[in-house]
Coordinates of C-alpha atoms in Angstrom, one line a residue:
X558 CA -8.7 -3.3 -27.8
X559 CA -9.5 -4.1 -31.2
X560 CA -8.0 -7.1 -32.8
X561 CA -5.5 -5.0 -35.2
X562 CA -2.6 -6.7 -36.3
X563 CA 1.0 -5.4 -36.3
X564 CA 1.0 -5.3 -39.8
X565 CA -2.6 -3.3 -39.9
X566 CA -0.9 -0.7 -37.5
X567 CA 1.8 -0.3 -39.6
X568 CA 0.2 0.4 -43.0
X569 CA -2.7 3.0 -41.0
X570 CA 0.5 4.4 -40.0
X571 CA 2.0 4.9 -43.5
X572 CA -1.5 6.7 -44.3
X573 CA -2.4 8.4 -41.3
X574 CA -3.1 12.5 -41.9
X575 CA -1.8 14.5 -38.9
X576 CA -2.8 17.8 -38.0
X577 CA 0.4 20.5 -38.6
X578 CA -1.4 23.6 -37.6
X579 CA -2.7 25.4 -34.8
X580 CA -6.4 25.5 -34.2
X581 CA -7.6 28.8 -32.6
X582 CA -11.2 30.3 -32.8
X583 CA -13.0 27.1 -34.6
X584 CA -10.6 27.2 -37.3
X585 CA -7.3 25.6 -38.3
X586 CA -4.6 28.2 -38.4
X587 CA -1.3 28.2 -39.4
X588 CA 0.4 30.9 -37.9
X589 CA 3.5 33.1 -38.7
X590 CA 5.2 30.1 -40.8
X591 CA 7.7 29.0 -38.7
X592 CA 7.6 25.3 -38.0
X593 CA 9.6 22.6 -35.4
X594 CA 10.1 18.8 -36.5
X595 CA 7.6 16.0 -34.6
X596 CA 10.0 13.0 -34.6
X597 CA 8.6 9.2 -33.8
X598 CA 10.7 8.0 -31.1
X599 CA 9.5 4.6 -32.4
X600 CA 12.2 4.7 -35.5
X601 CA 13.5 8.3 -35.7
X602 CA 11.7 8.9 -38.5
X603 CA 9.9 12.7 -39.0
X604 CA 6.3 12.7 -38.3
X605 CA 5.1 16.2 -39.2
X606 CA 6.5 19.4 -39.5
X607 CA 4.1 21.5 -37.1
X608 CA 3.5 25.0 -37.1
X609 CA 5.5 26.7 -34.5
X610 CA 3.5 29.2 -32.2
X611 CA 5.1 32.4 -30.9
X612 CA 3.8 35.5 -28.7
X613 CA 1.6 36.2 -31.8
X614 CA 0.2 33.3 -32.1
X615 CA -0.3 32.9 -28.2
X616 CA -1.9 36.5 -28.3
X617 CA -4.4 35.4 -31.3
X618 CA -5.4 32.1 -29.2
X619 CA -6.0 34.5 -26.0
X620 CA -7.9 37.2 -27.6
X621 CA -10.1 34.3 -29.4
X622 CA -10.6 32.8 -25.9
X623 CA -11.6 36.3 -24.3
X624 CA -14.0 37.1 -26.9
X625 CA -15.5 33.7 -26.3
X626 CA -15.7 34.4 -22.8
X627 CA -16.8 38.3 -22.5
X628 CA -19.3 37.9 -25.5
X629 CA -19.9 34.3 -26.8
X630 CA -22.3 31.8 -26.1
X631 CA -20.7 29.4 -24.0
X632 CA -20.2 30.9 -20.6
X633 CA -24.0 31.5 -21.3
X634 CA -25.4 28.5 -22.2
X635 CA -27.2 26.4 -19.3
X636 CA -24.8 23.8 -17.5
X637 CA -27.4 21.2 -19.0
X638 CA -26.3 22.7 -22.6
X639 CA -22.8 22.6 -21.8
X640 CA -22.9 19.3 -20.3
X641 CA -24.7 17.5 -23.7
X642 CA -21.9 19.3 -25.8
X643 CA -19.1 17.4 -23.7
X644 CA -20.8 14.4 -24.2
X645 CA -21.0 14.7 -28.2
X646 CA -16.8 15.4 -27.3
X647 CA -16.7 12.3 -25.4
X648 CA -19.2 10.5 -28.8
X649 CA -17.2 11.4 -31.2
X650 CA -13.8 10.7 -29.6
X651 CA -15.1 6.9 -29.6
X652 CA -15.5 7.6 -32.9
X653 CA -12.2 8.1 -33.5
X654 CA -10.3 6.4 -31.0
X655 CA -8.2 4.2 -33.3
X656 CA -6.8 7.0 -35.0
X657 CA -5.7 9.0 -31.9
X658 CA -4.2 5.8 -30.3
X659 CA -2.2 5.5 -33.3
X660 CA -1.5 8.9 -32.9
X661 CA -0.9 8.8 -29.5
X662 CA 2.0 5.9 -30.0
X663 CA 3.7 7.1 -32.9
X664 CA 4.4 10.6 -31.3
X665 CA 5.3 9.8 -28.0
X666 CA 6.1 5.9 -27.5
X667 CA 3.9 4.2 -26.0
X668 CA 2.1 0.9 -26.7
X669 CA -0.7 1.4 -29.6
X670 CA -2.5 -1.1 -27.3
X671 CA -2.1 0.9 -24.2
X672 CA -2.7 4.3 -25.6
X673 CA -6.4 3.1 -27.0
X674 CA -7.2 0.8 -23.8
X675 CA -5.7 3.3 -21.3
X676 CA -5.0 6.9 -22.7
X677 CA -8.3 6.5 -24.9
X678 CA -10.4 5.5 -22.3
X679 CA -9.1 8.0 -20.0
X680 CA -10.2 11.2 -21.8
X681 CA -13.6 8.7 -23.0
X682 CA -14.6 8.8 -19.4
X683 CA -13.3 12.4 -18.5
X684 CA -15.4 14.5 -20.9
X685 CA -18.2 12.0 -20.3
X686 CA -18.1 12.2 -16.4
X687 CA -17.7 16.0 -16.4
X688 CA -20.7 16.5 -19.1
X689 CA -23.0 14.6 -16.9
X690 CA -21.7 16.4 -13.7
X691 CA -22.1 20.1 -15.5
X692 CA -25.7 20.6 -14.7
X693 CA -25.1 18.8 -10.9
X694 CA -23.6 21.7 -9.0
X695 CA -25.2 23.9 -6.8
X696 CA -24.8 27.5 -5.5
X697 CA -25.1 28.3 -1.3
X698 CA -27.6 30.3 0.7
X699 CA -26.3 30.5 4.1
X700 CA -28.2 31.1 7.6
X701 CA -28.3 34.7 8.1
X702 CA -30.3 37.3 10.3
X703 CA -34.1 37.6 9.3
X704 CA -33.3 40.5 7.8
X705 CA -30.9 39.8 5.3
X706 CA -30.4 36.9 2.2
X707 CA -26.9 35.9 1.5
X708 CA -26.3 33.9 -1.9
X709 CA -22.5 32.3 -2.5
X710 CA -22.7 31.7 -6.4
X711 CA -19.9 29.5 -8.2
X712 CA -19.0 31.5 -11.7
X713 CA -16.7 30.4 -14.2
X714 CA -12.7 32.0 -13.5
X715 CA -12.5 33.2 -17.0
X716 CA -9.4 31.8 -19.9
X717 CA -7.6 29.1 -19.1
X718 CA -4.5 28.5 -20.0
X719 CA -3.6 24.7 -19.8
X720 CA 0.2 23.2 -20.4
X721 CA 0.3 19.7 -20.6
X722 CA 3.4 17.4 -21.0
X723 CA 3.7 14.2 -23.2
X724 CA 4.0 11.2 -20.8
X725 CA -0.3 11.1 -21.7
X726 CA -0.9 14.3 -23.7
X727 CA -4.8 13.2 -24.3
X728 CA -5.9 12.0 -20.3
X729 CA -3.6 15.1 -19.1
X730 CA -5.6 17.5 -21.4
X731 CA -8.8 16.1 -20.7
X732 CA -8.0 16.9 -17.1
X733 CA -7.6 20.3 -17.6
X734 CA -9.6 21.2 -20.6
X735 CA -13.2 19.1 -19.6
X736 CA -13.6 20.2 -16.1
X737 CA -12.5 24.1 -17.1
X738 CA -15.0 23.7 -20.2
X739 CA -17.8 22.4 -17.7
X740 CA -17.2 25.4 -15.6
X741 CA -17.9 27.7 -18.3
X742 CA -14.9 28.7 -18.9
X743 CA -12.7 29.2 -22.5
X744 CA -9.3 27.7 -23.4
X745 CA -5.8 27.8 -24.3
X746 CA -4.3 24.6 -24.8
X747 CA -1.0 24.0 -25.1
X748 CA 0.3 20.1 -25.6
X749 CA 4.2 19.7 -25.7
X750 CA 6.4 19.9 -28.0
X751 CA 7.1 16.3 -28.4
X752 CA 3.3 15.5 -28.6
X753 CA 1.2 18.5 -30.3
X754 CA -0.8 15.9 -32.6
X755 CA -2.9 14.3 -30.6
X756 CA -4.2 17.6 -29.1
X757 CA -4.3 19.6 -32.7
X758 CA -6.9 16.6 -33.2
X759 CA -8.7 16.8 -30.3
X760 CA -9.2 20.6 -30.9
X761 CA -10.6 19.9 -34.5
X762 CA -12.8 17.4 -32.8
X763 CA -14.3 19.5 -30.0
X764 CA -15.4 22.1 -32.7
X765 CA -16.9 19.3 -35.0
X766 CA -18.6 18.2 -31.6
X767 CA -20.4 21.9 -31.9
X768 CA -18.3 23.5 -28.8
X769 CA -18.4 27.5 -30.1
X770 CA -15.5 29.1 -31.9
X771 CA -12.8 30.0 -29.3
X772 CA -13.6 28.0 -26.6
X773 CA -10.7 25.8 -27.1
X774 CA -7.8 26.9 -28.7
X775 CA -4.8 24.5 -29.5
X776 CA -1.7 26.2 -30.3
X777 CA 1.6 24.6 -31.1
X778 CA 4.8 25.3 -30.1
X779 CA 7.8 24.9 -27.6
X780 CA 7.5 25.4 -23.7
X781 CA 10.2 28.9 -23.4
X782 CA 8.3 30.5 -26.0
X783 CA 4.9 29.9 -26.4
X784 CA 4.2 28.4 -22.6
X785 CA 5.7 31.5 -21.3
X786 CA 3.9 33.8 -23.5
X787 CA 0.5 32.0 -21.8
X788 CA 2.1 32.1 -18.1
X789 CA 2.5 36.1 -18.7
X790 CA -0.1 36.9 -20.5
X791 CA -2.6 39.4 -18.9
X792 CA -6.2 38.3 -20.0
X793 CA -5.1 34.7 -18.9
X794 CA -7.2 33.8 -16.1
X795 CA -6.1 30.6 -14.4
X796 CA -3.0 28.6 -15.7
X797 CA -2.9 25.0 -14.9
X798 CA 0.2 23.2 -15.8
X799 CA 1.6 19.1 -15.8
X800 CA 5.0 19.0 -15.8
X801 CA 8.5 19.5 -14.4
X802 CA 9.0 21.4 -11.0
X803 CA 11.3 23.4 -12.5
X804 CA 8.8 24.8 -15.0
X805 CA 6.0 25.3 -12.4
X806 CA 8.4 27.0 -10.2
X807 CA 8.4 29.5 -14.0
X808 CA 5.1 29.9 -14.2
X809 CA 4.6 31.1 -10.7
X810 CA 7.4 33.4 -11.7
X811 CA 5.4 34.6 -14.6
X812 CA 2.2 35.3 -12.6
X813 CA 3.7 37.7 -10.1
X814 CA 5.1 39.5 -12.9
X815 CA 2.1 39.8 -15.0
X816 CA -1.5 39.8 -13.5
X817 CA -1.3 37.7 -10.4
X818 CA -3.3 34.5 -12.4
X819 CA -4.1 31.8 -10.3
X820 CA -1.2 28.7 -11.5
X821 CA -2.3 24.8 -10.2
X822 CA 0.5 23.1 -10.6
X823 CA 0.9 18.9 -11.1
X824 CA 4.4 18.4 -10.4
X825 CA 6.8 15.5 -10.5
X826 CA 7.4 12.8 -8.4
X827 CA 10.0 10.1 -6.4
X828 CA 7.1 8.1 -5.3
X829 CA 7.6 5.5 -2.3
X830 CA 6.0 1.5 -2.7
X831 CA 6.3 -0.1 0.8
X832 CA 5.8 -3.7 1.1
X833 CA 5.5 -5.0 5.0
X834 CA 6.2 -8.9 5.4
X835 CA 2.2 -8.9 5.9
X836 CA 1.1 -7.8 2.6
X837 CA -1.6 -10.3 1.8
X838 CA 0.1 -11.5 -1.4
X839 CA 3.8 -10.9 -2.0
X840 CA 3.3 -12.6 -5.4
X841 CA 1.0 -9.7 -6.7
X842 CA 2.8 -6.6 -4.6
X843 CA 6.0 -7.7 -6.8
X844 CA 4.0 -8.1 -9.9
X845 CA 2.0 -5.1 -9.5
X846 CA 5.6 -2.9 -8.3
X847 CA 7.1 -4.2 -11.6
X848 CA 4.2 -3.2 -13.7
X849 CA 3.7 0.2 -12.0
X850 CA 7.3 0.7 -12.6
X851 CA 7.5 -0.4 -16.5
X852 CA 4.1 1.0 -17.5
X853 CA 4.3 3.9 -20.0
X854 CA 7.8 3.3 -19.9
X855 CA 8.0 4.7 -16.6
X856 CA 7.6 7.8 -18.3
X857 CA 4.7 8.2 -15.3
X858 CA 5.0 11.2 -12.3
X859 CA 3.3 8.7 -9.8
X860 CA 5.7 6.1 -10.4
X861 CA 6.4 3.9 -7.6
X862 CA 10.3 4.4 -8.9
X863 CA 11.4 4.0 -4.9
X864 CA 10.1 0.3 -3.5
X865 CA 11.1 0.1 0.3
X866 CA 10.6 -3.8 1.2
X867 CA 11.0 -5.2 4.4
X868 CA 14.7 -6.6 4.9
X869 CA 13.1 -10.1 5.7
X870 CA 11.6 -10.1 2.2
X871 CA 13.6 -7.9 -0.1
X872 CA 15.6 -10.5 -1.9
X873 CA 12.2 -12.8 -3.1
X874 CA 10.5 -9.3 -3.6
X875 CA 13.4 -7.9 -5.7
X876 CA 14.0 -11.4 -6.9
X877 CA 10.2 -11.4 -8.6
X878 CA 10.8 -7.9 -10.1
X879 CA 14.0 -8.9 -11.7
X880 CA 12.4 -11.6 -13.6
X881 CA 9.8 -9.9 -14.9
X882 CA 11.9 -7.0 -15.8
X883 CA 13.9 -9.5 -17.8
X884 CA 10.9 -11.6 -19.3
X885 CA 9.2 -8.2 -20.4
X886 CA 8.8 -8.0 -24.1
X887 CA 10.3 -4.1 -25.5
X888 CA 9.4 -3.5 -28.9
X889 CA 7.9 -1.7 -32.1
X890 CA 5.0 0.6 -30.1
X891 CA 2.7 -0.7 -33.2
X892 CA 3.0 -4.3 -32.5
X893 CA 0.1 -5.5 -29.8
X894 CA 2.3 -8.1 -28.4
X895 CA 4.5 -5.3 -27.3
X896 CA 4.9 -4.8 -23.1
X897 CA 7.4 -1.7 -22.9
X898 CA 8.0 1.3 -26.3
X899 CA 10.4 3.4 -26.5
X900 CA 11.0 6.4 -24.5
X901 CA 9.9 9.8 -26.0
X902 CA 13.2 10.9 -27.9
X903 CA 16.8 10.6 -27.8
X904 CA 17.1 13.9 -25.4
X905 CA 15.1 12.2 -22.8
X906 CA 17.0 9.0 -23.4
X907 CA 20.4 10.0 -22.7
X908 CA 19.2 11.4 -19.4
X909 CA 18.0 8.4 -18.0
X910 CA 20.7 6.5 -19.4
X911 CA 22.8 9.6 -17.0
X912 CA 20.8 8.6 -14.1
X913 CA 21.4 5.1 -14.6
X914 CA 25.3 5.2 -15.1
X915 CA 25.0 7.9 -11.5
X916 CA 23.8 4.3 -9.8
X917 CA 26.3 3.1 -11.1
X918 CA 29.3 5.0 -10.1
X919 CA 27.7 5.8 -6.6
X920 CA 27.8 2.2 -5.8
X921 CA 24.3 0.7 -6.3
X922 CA 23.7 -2.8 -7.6
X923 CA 22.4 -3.2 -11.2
X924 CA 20.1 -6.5 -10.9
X925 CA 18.4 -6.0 -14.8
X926 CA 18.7 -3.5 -17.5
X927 CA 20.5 -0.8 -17.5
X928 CA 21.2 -0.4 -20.9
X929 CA 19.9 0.9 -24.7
X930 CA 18.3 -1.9 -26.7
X931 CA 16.7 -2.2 -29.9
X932 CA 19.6 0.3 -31.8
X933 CA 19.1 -0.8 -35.1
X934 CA 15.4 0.5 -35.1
X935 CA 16.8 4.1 -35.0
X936 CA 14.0 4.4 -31.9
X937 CA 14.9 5.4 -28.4
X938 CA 14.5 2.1 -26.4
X939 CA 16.4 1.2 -23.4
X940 CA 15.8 -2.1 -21.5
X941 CA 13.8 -2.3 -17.8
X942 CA 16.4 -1.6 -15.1
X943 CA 16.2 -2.5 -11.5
X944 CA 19.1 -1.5 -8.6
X945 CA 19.1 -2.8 -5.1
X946 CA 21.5 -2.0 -2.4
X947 CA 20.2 2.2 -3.1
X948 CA 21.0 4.2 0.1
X949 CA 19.1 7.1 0.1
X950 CA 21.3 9.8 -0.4
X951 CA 22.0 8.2 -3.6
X952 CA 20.6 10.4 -6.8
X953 CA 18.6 7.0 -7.8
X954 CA 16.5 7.6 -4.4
X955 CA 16.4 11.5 -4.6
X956 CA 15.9 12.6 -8.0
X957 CA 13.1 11.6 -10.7
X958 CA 14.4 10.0 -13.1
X959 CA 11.1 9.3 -15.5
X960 CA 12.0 6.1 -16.7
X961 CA 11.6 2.3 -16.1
X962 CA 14.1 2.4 -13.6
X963 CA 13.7 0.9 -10.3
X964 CA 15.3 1.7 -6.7
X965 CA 14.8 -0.8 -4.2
X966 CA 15.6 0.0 -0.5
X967 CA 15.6 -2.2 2.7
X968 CA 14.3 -1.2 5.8
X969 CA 13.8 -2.8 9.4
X970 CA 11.1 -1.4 10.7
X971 CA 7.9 0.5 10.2
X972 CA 9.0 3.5 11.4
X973 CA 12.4 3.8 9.3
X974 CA 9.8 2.9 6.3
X975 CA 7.6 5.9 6.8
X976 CA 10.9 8.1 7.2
X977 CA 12.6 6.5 4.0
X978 CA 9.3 7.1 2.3
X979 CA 8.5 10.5 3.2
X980 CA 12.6 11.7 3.0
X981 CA 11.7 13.9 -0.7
X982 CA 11.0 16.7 -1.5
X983 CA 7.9 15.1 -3.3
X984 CA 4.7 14.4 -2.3
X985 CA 2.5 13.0 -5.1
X986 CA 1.4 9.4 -4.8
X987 CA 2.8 6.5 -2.5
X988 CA 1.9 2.5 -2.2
X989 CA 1.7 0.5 0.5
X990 CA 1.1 -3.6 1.1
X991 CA -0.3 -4.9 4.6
X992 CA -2.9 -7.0 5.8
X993 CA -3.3 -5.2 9.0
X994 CA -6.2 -2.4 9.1
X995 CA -4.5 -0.3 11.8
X996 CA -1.5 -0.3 9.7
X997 CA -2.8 1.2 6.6
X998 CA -4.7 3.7 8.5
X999 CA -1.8 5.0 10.2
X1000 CA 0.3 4.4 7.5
X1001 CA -1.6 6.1 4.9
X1002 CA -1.9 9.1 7.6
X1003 CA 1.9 9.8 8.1
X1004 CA 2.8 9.5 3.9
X1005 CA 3.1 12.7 3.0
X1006 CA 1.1 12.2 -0.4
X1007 CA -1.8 13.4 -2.4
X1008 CA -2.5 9.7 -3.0
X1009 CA -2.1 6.6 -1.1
X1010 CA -3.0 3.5 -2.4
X1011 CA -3.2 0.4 0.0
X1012 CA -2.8 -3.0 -1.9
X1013 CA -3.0 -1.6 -5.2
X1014 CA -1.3 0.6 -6.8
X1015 CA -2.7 3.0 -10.0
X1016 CA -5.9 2.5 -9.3
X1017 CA -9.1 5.0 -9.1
X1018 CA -11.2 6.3 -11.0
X1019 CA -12.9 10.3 -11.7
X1020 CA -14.7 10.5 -8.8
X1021 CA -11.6 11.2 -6.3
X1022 CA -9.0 14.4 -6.8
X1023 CA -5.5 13.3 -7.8
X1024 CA -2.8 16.0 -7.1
X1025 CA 0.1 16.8 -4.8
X1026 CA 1.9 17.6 -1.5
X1027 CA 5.0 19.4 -1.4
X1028 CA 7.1 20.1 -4.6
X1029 CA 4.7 18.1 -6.0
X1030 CA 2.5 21.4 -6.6
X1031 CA -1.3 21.9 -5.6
X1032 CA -4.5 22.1 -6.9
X1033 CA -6.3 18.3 -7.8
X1034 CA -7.5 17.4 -11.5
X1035 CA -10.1 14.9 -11.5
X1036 CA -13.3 14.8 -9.0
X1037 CA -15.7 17.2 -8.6
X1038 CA -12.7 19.5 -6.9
X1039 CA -10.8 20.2 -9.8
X1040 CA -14.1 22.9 -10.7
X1041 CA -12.8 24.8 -7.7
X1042 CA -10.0 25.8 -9.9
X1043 CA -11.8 27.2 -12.7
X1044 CA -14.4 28.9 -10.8
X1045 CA -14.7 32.0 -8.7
X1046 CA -16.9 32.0 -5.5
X1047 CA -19.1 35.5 -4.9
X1048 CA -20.9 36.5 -2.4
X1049 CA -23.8 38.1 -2.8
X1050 CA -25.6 39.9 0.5
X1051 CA -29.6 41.3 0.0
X1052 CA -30.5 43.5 3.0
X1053 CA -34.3 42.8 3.2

């Protein structure tokens, strides 16, 4: 992190130029003229008026995307080619990392210091990693008769439309877009509405980058409109989409009717954290529960937003948490001394303030939090909230809530753990604190989860495929596996 003051990120801010158009075929574009406010949940105050993107300007995107795909350049180019491109992405993204952290923070929330160490880094290492990966692949030739050669060839699926949400609108994009781009493929991007600037950016930069006109498109615009114009639209390939269940549950809708696309869905999440009395140090599987829960806000699908502790150690495990949840420092997203922001807008506010005040009333125990701070900002802050005494039917252990609010639920033994944990109709990430190898073997076998970490929690990097079980969708971004999502495999047979 650079050493910018508070006062530095506030005056870049007063200057800083966002992007308020869509950019489609190498160009920017602005579209039919209809527009939708970009509000800072940091203060309330408007950030950008941003072009709003309808079925015509969904249908301009695709067609620029098709043409790039049937007749361009960049399907054709080598994977060595393709590869160096990404990396002049990934080049000139450090280039400009300051300015999309600050864009990053002051559209969604989050810590300025978080989105350029985290976010920043994130997509850094995704279009890198994926560039030098590009020319790695290989095709098969498997054992046939003596008679006969059999080729299985890997070839890029075609346009992809991409939704991401806002929670991290750069790493969620470069998830989709870098790997689909590697493949050969040409792209649609469409970035919430609560976040579009960051993206709009990263659009303009790809193309300064050299990437060919209409190999990524960014348009603008809100989820019912222009998402569903790309879930039904016919020369859409592949859709991949972050975000709620409810709206993956839509686009699969909008596949069958339409042209049968291929939708890889990331999903949400009620993600379990089990600490066993054994857990090698209780100190740091508090700390690290309390972080994992408070980070971003909580605004995070793997969340560990359900901890199950041992009965023998829930009160000095729930104990820790409280503290830090009442030591941790919520405040202006532009000031580095800040721990927690403020949670994306006033919409999303009020429903976790709902889920909280449901703990409430059903008869949990409000240890920290629980309540809007910071009103005389005009922002949308609300203070780190922990509950103990959750039973499980409770809506704090069943529904996500996407917030820094924590569930904490006892259990006796290992067996009731595993059943508490895996009791959701989630399946997306899960945590779990021993010091006994057998344990975290079987453990990690019976969680029902795309992702288990074992005395940790958050941690990984590109080389393994993050995804989920469940309602928690299918497909994996990340790893080499996410290219089986934007290729097709052919078979080729040569009688001899």
């Amino acid at each position: 992190m650079p050493d910018i003051t508070h006062e530095e990120w506030l005056r870049r801010a007063e200057s800083l130029k966002v992007p308020g158009v869509h950019h489609v075929d190498g160009v920017d574009e602005p579209g039919a003229g209809a527009t939708f406010t970009v509000v800072s949940p940091r203060d309330g105050r408007v950030l950008a008026e941003v072009a709003d993107g309808g079925t015509a300007e969904v249908d301009a995107a695709v067609a620029a995307a098709r043409h790039a795909f049937d007749t361009g350049p960049w399907p054709r180019l080598t994977p060595a080619e393709r590869g160096r491109t990404l990396m002049r992405i990934a080049d000139l993204i450090e280039e400009r990392r300051e300015e999309l952290a600050l864009t990053v923070s002051l559209e969604m929330g989050k810590p300025v210091k978080d989105a350029y160490a985290i976010e920043l880094r994130a997509l850094i290492a995704t279009f890198r990693w994926y560039g030098q990966l590009a020319d790695k692949l290989t095709d098969e030739s498997p054992h046939t008769p003596g008679d006969a050669l059999a080729l299985v060839t890997r070839e890029p699926a075609g346009v992809v439309g991409a939704v991401v949400p806002w929670n991290f609108p750069l790493t969620l994009a470069g998830w989709k877009v870098a790997p689909a781009l590697a493949a050969g493929c040409t792209v649609v991007l469409k970035p919430s509405e609560n976040s579009p600037l960051s993206a709009l950016l990263l659009g303009r930069i790809a193309t300064e980058a050299g990437l060919p006109p209409g190999a990524l498109n960014v348009v603008a615009g809100n989820g019912p409109v222009a998402g569903r114009a790309l879930g039904l639209h016919p020369d859409v390939d592949v859709l991949a989409f972050t975000g709620s269940t409810a709206v993956g549950r839509a686009f699969l809708h909008y596949a069958a009717d339409s042209n049968l696309k291929r939708v890889w869905l990331e999903l949400g999440g009620k993600s379990p954290n089990i600490i066993l009395p054994d857990a090698p140090d209780l100190e740091r599987a508090a700390a690290t529960a309390a972080w994992g829960i408070f980070f971003n806000q909580g605004e995070m699908c793997t969340a560990p937003s359900r901890l199950l502790v041992h009965s023998s150690i829930a009160d000095q495990v729930t104990d820790a948490i409280v503290a830090r949840a009442n030591e941790l420092r919520v405040g202006d997203p532009l000031d580095p001394a800040t721990e927690m922001g403020a949670l994306v807008g006033e919409s999303h506010l009020g429903r976790v303030l709902g889920h909280i005040g449901s703990g409430l009333d059903e008869g949990a125990r409000l240890r920290a939090g629980g309540e809007r701070t910071l009103t005389g900002t005009g922002g949308s802050y609300v203070r780190p909230t922990v509950f103990d005494r959750v039973d499980p039917g409770m809506r704090l252990s069943r529904e996500e809530i996407f917030g820094p609010v924590l569930s904490v639920l006892a259990f006796d033994d290992l067996d009731e753990a595993v059943a508490l944990a895996n009791a959701t109709e989630y399946g997306l990430a899960a945590g779990l604190w021993t010091s006994d190898l057998s344990t975290a073997h079987k453990v990690s076998r019976a969680l029902k989860a795309g992702t288990v970490w074992v005395n940790c929690y958050e941690e990984g990097d590109l080389t393994v495929p993050f995804g989920g079980m469940k309602q928690s969708g299918n497909g994996r971004d990340k790893s080499a596996h996410a290219l089986e999502k934007y290729t097709e495999l052919k078979t080729t047979w040569i009688q001899l």
